[in-house]
């Protein structure tokens, strides 16, 4: 014990007080940090801050005016997201083990941190009193509150210390579900003041204590349960490569599904479903599977080119004929698959993977069409589209979605050996990049309408997505170009020497190598999109930030929140931080693992 | 017949033909697309009664601007100029500050001191993960939560911050400041020459010539001479530009159109000639590839288009601008005005110290009870300026700190070992080995960050800072001309980006050559 | 079968799949709209679509507000509801589009919205240059300034008194130009800080960054009622420095649509004149008041049907939304804006709210 | 009949003339070794044969097809001519097997099972069948170069070009690559080999050529070339290299 303390002191001395300058720096930095924290704490807890303006508008923040009767769609989408996360966590589970004592150590560290912060928290804060208009010191965190809190925290510390004696180790990936479990339990037990209106639409004072958002308790709990189940399923199928592939593909397709099912409300005509869609679906499923399994048969192989020719003709014809859209899409998909089937389905393993991919893509296509072609939009009372946090994510994910292919094309163009194409692509990239995003957003909001033909009208969100496609596409193009340039010249020469043409060279040799190099960039670019999407507030789209700084500060009926935008701003900053921080941390870890696996 | 057909087939299978056919089809499609959209735009504009015109540049917008060159602009052009200068002001000071803070933060992150390192890291994690716009809004809220500027806050202060903004003591420019600045640049050049001269002497004669001391003393002496009136020697330049200005006033607009056309023609012809002669060396009679022909043709085509544009309304507009045609644009940036401005600024009859160190002053507005920060004495920053500046500087500094850290880390390992094995001391190791190489690694990403900073200043629009985007928006709200304003934004930002990247590339190349 | 063709198809299909979602969306919208625009009148478009697209503000206390569940309320919003009630007999068939001041006219002329009810000032240039027409004024406003008594201002202060001060206002409106011009005429200069939303201007005023804040009188009164606990704020000059008649705006060249909007507004005014409210509209004596009878469709509602509406259209407006006085007091009285003695009082009581007779 | 016929081939890079008129004929089944100092144009010449570089004057006729700008001819010649590079140029994102089967499936349009079978045969021939499912990065340099040879052979070419195949290898690996090449030469493949491995030239070459400064200085049988060179430049070159 004695030695331990000595060691600790030495570590502290080495790290903090190694030289006079270092000592001085230590004190100065600590002072700045503590006073910054005290200032922030005072700012946040001052009595003129009405944090209920944040809590009461949570629904507005999340989905804006999306109708409550259709919330089930959003829950399903969020649930799907969590199920896939659970599957992924299970499938790519790390072997790292952690023990209960380690976990408790982490928790006790956090609790000690909170204890420290509680001790240094300020007692008073300066506010302008509304009654007298004079600045005055107001008590924000009295000792009467502080001491019980401290004793609870110390109690927790003791509990953690005791638990840490239990010797129990479990897998690190399992931690995620524990971390998710904590807020869900809190949802059931925590009670906070909530705004209630009486029969005359007047706010009831004092605000009664209610559990946090009653309506979300059950969905979140269900989602947590499905997460855990998905995790277990993932662990079970850990060694199935096909399953992993299917999950990866589903991740790419999931946003499309969410998009079509959140915005569209398909009229499901059971009759037509049974008579048309299901037979078509099953028919194509069978044709695809048969092709996969039979195509390399010696007898069938001879007729492959006839089959393909027939398929091309039928597909082209179907595009112009009046047949149901599912047939068109399925034909196109089948054609796409048939072109690659003979090359992939030579081994039993290849056949199995291909079958899974075929089923997943056909099913998704069918679902997408059901949602996507439906003309019935969700009727949102108020706005044509939902907003808030959902919009922020929509812009981030679809910004990446639409900009990625464009970025690839621009990068290829810029790297092309053809001078005109290279010039044009370079011009587009440089022009788009040199101008700030906000001016492009203005272009979308006020100028683009001028360029649209008479009668064609895009929703502002679609216009913003178009502009985002170009803007982040140009940035993508630069990143991909980096990947392209890292490919040695010899690769092109070798491809030439074995007689490949330009398209084959690009799709088989160049892009696979270039894209692998930019996977990390993809994640960071989603993060950037997520952050950049906050700029749409300036053109009046109702994203997360707009609601906090423009809408809530204007509410006067029936509850008055006029002028309470600082607490909302702080809340928004916090939410953005939580999301980007965790995302970037996860991606960093993922990257590390990816890198280790490859080398 | 068959022969002919096969010949035609062979022609279309020719690689060169294919290559150019693909490109021209692409180009044709692109031009058709652009033309189509322009057509639609023209039609739509006609429908909405807003004809595309640049007229608003000359008209008085009737709106005042919070800060900048012209707070009550007489023309749309002046208004945009004000926004541009505001944007440049924040960009230039921001780049300097962000580099400074970024370097400090980067070094702090490599520090052995636990608290310093953790503080820098947590600052990084907070700033990097919150949208810049939210940060700028937050800084604005922070400044607005400061006390009001009260009645009793009057007089001179060293530093003052209130909800009205920030006031600092500042060396204020006097009449001779521009001359002194120019003089100082010349001084810097001279002392640099002295340094190089002494180094050369050292190398030739092998004796200690103290180059650093020499150049420093040259700098100090020249500076002192300049400060007490010596700077007036620069007045010669002002005198000359006065003549130039008078001469330019006589010239009609057509002169500039012709001049620019001739320059364009000359440049294109010389470059084509250069290309031709490069393949014409003696007996090694070179062959031109299709790309070479293309380059020549495109050079000529660009020149012809440029010349044609020079005599179209665009060229007339440019010429009018250069002539400084008062009634058209009410611009002060025409060439005669420009040289006139130089001759006014660099006038040798100006006396007195070029700069005067002033305390910030809080003054009374007229006879009312209102107080404001003096804009004449000291330096006053508005809330919008301060919030935007702080936002972009901290945001960029964080990214720069990552670059600095990565740069130093990339070099330090093997190179430090090599340096130490040569017997270099730690300080000289950093100065001679690590930094020169790290800077070379750091420069390209730094350039990108500078560009981002320049572009991010446009977020000032959210806190009422009148930079070019905000001003442009106000302008088209008044006049309805969104398209021209958008074009001006594009040209302006492209120019800024191009200039910045040219500067960065210049240094990049210079450092590279030095390395070899 | 040539393999090159397959590769081409593959790439083509990839491109389609890659941009599938947007193109599909675009195509659907494009066809819809093309279909819509085949010389159909706005009314037909709206009826076919099944709901009204109404452009409102991004947030103006009392005029357009968004509740905690995303529901809309406010003076302008109620007029959107009224138009929907007239067309469909169901006030809730409205889709609101919140527009910034910069994009509102573009949105209107591009057909993104059917009618713009977004505290928009009726000016000559907007009426002539932008291809819009203006409906009857629903709210007579005027630009005023607000300062503090503590700073030595009073309601007898004038524009000349603000020489050299820092003034905050919101962007994209006529206010920037008005204040600059008026101060210029009075021989002074100001430092004008323009922010996007009025709430930010007020924040700056409260914090003390700005000495004066200026916008339409309604906005000032509303915010003073809510934020000025000390009774320190004063609005001046008494007669506004500008005229700001606010009302609905629609595309020109569609007189049927214009009639519908105009008479929806007039119906609320006429109902107010007769004292017919949401509550008593069913018991209104239509026989005794033939004007009301015509308006509410008692005798076949010939005039309404000629407009292309249901005979009961304006009855529905009053039944579901209320008369002018109800709309006004419901939304603006809580903010301290009252009709009595102002421009927005009934014409009989000396105000400007006047409707042509329904005959 | 000669399988490759080059007449007065000239090539410029900008204003630098790399080939100053090369003429030669190669018979089917012949093994030709080209040597010469670096920058003498030997690599450029063999790269001209399968159009990795474009010659500007003169003519090259491969197997009766003239190499012109006609894309059909280029494609035809490229599938007749296999090439092995100094830096192997294997595709790092594909396994050894995929590297070999890529061209047959996509260019020759063969079914995957056939080309895989063929690939395994070729891997046997170059002596590394056990490496089929590894990635190139996991192989040694000699193994990589043998895979590269197998990849070129998979297209069943009539002519093989070797551009300094051993100069990026360690001495012990050189041997294993040269053994494969010798075996190939004995099987009757037409080969043009740019190399400095004089032992190889002595053993298997039918003819040896020396390039200098864009010109072919000497062409001779190996014995004559090494024992009794005609040209002074050859003597100088041999004295430096041996």
Short mmCIF file of C-alpha atoms in Angstrom, two decimals, chain A residues 65-308:
data_model
loop_
_atom_site.label_atom_id
_atom_site.label_comp_id
_atom_site.label_asym_id
_atom_site.label_seq_id
_atom_site.Cartn_x
_atom_site.Cartn_y
_atom_site.Cartn_z
CA UNK A 65 -45.39 17.52 -37.20
CA UNK A 66 -45.34 13.86 -38.15
CA UNK A 67 -48.82 12.57 -37.29
CA UNK A 68 -49.10 10.64 -34.07
CA UNK A 69 -51.30 8.01 -35.68
CA UNK A 70 -48.41 7.08 -37.93
CA UNK A 71 -45.72 7.03 -35.26
CA UNK A 72 -45.66 3.27 -35.57
CA UNK A 73 -43.77 3.73 -38.86
CA UNK A 74 -41.07 5.70 -37.18
CA UNK A 75 -40.84 3.20 -34.36
CA UNK A 76 -40.54 0.39 -36.87
CA UNK A 77 -37.76 2.21 -38.67
CA UNK A 78 -35.90 3.01 -35.46
CA UNK A 79 -36.48 -0.57 -34.37
CA UNK A 80 -35.08 -1.90 -37.65
CA UNK A 81 -32.05 0.27 -37.16
CA UNK A 82 -31.52 -1.16 -33.69
CA UNK A 83 -32.12 -4.74 -34.82
CA UNK A 84 -29.49 -4.38 -37.50
CA UNK A 85 -27.13 -2.75 -35.04
CA UNK A 86 -27.71 -5.66 -32.70
CA UNK A 87 -27.02 -8.14 -35.49
CA UNK A 88 -23.88 -6.30 -36.50
CA UNK A 89 -22.60 -6.05 -32.95
CA UNK A 90 -23.23 -9.77 -32.56
CA UNK A 91 -21.71 -10.76 -35.88
CA UNK A 92 -18.60 -8.69 -35.53
CA UNK A 93 -18.32 -9.31 -31.83
CA UNK A 94 -14.88 -8.75 -30.44
CA UNK A 95 -13.18 -11.47 -28.52
CA UNK A 96 -12.14 -8.97 -25.90
CA UNK A 97 -13.35 -9.87 -22.46
CA UNK A 98 -14.10 -7.53 -19.69
CA UNK A 99 -14.87 -8.21 -16.09
CA UNK A 100 -17.38 -6.80 -13.68
CA UNK A 101 -14.60 -5.30 -11.60
CA UNK A 102 -13.29 -3.44 -14.61
CA UNK A 103 -16.75 -2.18 -15.41
CA UNK A 104 -17.21 -1.04 -11.83
CA UNK A 105 -13.89 0.71 -11.97
CA UNK A 106 -15.09 2.68 -14.99
CA UNK A 107 -18.34 3.53 -13.26
CA UNK A 108 -16.58 4.57 -10.08
CA UNK A 109 -14.31 6.79 -12.15
CA UNK A 110 -17.38 8.46 -13.64
CA UNK A 111 -19.01 8.83 -10.25
CA UNK A 112 -15.84 10.28 -8.77
CA UNK A 113 -15.78 12.73 -11.65
CA UNK A 114 -19.34 13.75 -10.86
CA UNK A 115 -18.48 14.09 -7.17
CA UNK A 116 -15.59 16.36 -8.07
CA UNK A 117 -17.82 18.44 -10.32
CA UNK A 118 -20.49 18.62 -7.63
CA UNK A 119 -17.95 19.95 -5.17
CA UNK A 120 -16.59 22.63 -7.45
CA UNK A 121 -20.00 23.63 -8.83
CA UNK A 122 -20.88 27.24 -8.10
CA UNK A 123 -23.48 28.13 -5.51
CA UNK A 124 -24.57 31.36 -7.08
CA UNK A 125 -25.11 32.68 -10.53
CA UNK A 126 -25.63 36.19 -11.80
CA UNK A 127 -28.91 36.80 -13.57
CA UNK A 128 -30.91 39.81 -14.56
CA UNK A 129 -33.94 39.80 -12.38
CA UNK A 130 -37.11 40.30 -14.37
CA UNK A 131 -38.75 41.99 -11.45
CA UNK A 132 -36.23 44.74 -10.89
CA UNK A 133 -34.12 44.68 -14.02
CA UNK A 134 -30.96 44.63 -11.94
CA UNK A 135 -28.29 41.99 -12.06
CA UNK A 136 -28.27 39.97 -8.93
CA UNK A 137 -26.69 36.91 -7.42
CA UNK A 138 -29.11 34.05 -7.29
CA UNK A 139 -28.54 30.80 -5.47
CA UNK A 140 -28.58 28.01 -8.03
CA UNK A 141 -27.13 25.05 -6.19
CA UNK A 142 -27.60 25.28 -2.46
CA UNK A 143 -25.78 23.20 0.10
CA UNK A 144 -29.10 21.69 1.09
CA UNK A 145 -29.22 20.13 -2.38
CA UNK A 146 -25.56 19.46 -2.69
CA UNK A 147 -25.03 17.42 0.45
CA UNK A 148 -27.77 14.81 -0.20
CA UNK A 149 -26.53 14.46 -3.75
CA UNK A 150 -22.98 13.98 -2.54
CA UNK A 151 -24.03 11.35 -0.05
CA UNK A 152 -25.94 9.45 -2.73
CA UNK A 153 -22.92 9.57 -5.01
CA UNK A 154 -20.58 8.37 -2.30
CA UNK A 155 -23.05 5.60 -1.53
CA UNK A 156 -22.92 4.60 -5.18
CA UNK A 157 -19.17 4.61 -5.06
CA UNK A 158 -19.25 2.21 -2.12
CA UNK A 159 -21.73 -0.03 -3.94
CA UNK A 160 -19.51 -0.15 -7.00
CA UNK A 161 -16.53 -0.93 -4.82
CA UNK A 162 -18.42 -3.84 -3.27
CA UNK A 163 -19.70 -5.18 -6.60
CA UNK A 164 -16.24 -5.05 -8.07
CA UNK A 165 -15.22 -7.83 -5.66
CA UNK A 166 -17.51 -10.23 -7.52
CA UNK A 167 -15.51 -12.13 -10.06
CA UNK A 168 -17.52 -12.20 -13.24
CA UNK A 169 -16.27 -11.68 -16.77
CA UNK A 170 -18.25 -11.26 -19.94
CA UNK A 171 -17.87 -10.21 -23.50
CA UNK A 172 -17.17 -6.59 -24.26
CA UNK A 173 -19.75 -6.33 -27.02
CA UNK A 174 -22.43 -7.25 -24.53
CA UNK A 175 -21.70 -3.93 -22.84
CA UNK A 176 -23.59 -2.08 -25.55
CA UNK A 177 -26.85 -3.62 -24.48
CA UNK A 178 -26.07 -2.80 -20.85
CA UNK A 179 -25.38 0.79 -21.79
CA UNK A 180 -28.68 0.90 -23.63
CA UNK A 181 -30.44 -0.73 -20.71
CA UNK A 182 -29.59 2.08 -18.31
CA UNK A 183 -31.50 4.89 -20.08
CA UNK A 184 -34.46 2.57 -20.65
CA UNK A 185 -34.67 1.76 -16.96
CA UNK A 186 -34.41 5.47 -16.27
CA UNK A 187 -37.33 5.99 -18.60
CA UNK A 188 -39.44 3.85 -16.29
CA UNK A 189 -38.38 5.24 -12.95
CA UNK A 190 -37.26 8.84 -13.40
CA UNK A 191 -39.79 11.55 -12.79
CA UNK A 192 -39.36 15.13 -13.83
CA UNK A 193 -41.60 18.19 -13.83
CA UNK A 194 -43.85 18.24 -16.87
CA UNK A 195 -46.09 20.90 -18.25
CA UNK A 196 -49.76 20.21 -17.72
CA UNK A 197 -52.63 22.33 -18.93
CA UNK A 198 -55.90 22.67 -17.07
CA UNK A 199 -59.30 22.77 -18.67
CA UNK A 200 -58.86 26.44 -19.57
CA UNK A 201 -55.56 25.86 -21.32
CA UNK A 202 -53.65 27.44 -18.48
CA UNK A 203 -50.41 26.00 -17.25
CA UNK A 204 -50.76 24.19 -13.92
CA UNK A 205 -48.39 25.48 -11.28
CA UNK A 206 -46.24 24.05 -9.89
CA UNK A 207 -45.40 21.67 -12.71
CA UNK A 208 -46.43 18.18 -11.60
CA UNK A 209 -43.81 15.45 -11.53
CA UNK A 210 -44.35 12.87 -14.21
CA UNK A 211 -42.27 10.07 -15.67
CA UNK A 212 -40.27 11.09 -18.73
CA UNK A 213 -42.43 10.83 -21.83
CA UNK A 214 -44.92 8.14 -20.94
CA UNK A 215 -45.68 7.37 -24.53
CA UNK A 216 -42.17 6.29 -25.43
CA UNK A 217 -41.58 3.87 -22.58
CA UNK A 218 -43.02 0.78 -24.20
CA UNK A 219 -41.61 1.27 -27.71
CA UNK A 220 -38.13 1.85 -26.36
CA UNK A 221 -38.34 -1.19 -24.13
CA UNK A 222 -39.50 -3.32 -27.05
CA UNK A 223 -36.71 -1.95 -29.15
CA UNK A 224 -34.20 -2.76 -26.46
CA UNK A 225 -35.49 -6.32 -26.22
CA UNK A 226 -35.27 -6.77 -29.97
CA UNK A 227 -31.77 -5.34 -29.87
CA UNK A 228 -30.70 -7.96 -27.35
CA UNK A 229 -32.41 -10.72 -29.32
CA UNK A 230 -30.75 -9.54 -32.52
CA UNK A 231 -27.45 -9.47 -30.72
CA UNK A 232 -27.87 -13.07 -29.62
CA UNK A 233 -28.89 -14.10 -33.13
CA UNK A 234 -25.82 -12.33 -34.44
CA UNK A 235 -23.57 -14.17 -32.00
CA UNK A 236 -25.16 -17.44 -33.03
CA UNK A 237 -24.50 -16.84 -36.72
CA UNK A 238 -21.10 -15.35 -36.07
CA UNK A 239 -19.25 -17.64 -38.42
CA UNK A 240 -21.64 -17.52 -41.35
CA UNK A 241 -20.05 -15.39 -44.00
CA UNK A 242 -23.23 -15.17 -46.07
CA UNK A 243 -25.13 -13.85 -43.10
CA UNK A 244 -22.53 -11.15 -42.65
CA UNK A 245 -22.81 -10.22 -46.30
CA UNK A 246 -26.57 -10.08 -46.09
CA UNK A 247 -26.38 -7.76 -43.08
CA UNK A 248 -23.88 -5.51 -44.83
CA UNK A 249 -26.11 -5.25 -47.87
CA UNK A 250 -29.11 -4.61 -45.68
CA UNK A 251 -27.31 -1.71 -44.05
CA UNK A 252 -26.94 -0.10 -47.45
CA UNK A 253 -30.55 -0.75 -48.38
CA UNK A 254 -32.09 0.11 -45.02
CA UNK A 255 -32.18 3.89 -45.53
CA UNK A 256 -34.04 3.43 -48.81
CA UNK A 257 -36.62 1.32 -47.06
CA UNK A 258 -36.96 3.80 -44.23
CA UNK A 259 -37.28 6.62 -46.71
CA UNK A 260 -40.07 5.01 -48.66
CA UNK A 261 -41.98 3.80 -45.64
CA UNK A 262 -41.75 6.95 -43.60
CA UNK A 263 -42.97 9.21 -46.34
CA UNK A 264 -45.40 7.04 -48.18
CA UNK A 265 -48.43 5.28 -46.88
CA UNK A 266 -49.08 2.49 -49.33
CA UNK A 267 -52.64 1.47 -49.85
CA UNK A 268 -52.32 -2.25 -49.47
CA UNK A 269 -54.89 -3.84 -51.70
CA UNK A 270 -54.95 -7.41 -50.47
CA UNK A 271 -56.73 -8.68 -53.52
CA UNK A 272 -54.16 -7.30 -55.90
CA UNK A 273 -51.38 -8.36 -53.63
CA UNK A 274 -52.46 -11.98 -53.77
CA UNK A 275 -53.31 -11.93 -57.44
CA UNK A 276 -50.35 -9.96 -58.78
CA UNK A 277 -47.50 -9.14 -56.53
CA UNK A 278 -46.97 -12.35 -54.64
CA UNK A 279 -47.02 -14.61 -57.73
CA UNK A 280 -44.69 -12.25 -59.56
CA UNK A 281 -42.37 -12.16 -56.58
CA UNK A 282 -42.31 -15.92 -56.18
CA UNK A 283 -41.92 -16.42 -59.91
CA UNK A 284 -38.89 -14.20 -60.15
CA UNK A 285 -37.46 -15.65 -56.99
CA UNK A 286 -37.60 -19.09 -58.53
CA UNK A 287 -36.20 -18.02 -61.87
CA UNK A 288 -33.30 -16.32 -60.13
CA UNK A 289 -32.53 -19.25 -57.86
CA UNK A 290 -32.80 -21.71 -60.74
CA UNK A 291 -30.46 -19.64 -62.84
CA UNK A 292 -27.98 -19.47 -60.02
CA UNK A 293 -27.98 -23.21 -59.51
CA UNK A 294 -28.25 -24.39 -63.11
CA UNK A 295 -26.29 -21.92 -65.15
CA UNK A 296 -22.97 -23.72 -64.86
CA UNK A 297 -24.49 -26.99 -65.86
CA UNK A 298 -22.85 -28.11 -69.08
CA UNK A 299 -26.11 -28.44 -70.98
CA UNK A 300 -27.61 -25.20 -69.80
CA UNK A 301 -24.42 -23.25 -70.27
CA UNK A 302 -24.71 -23.41 -74.03
CA UNK A 303 -27.96 -21.53 -73.96
CA UNK A 304 -26.70 -18.85 -71.64
CA UNK A 305 -26.24 -16.23 -74.35
CA UNK A 306 -29.71 -16.92 -75.76
CA UNK A 307 -31.18 -16.62 -72.31
CA UNK A 308 -29.40 -13.33 -71.74
#
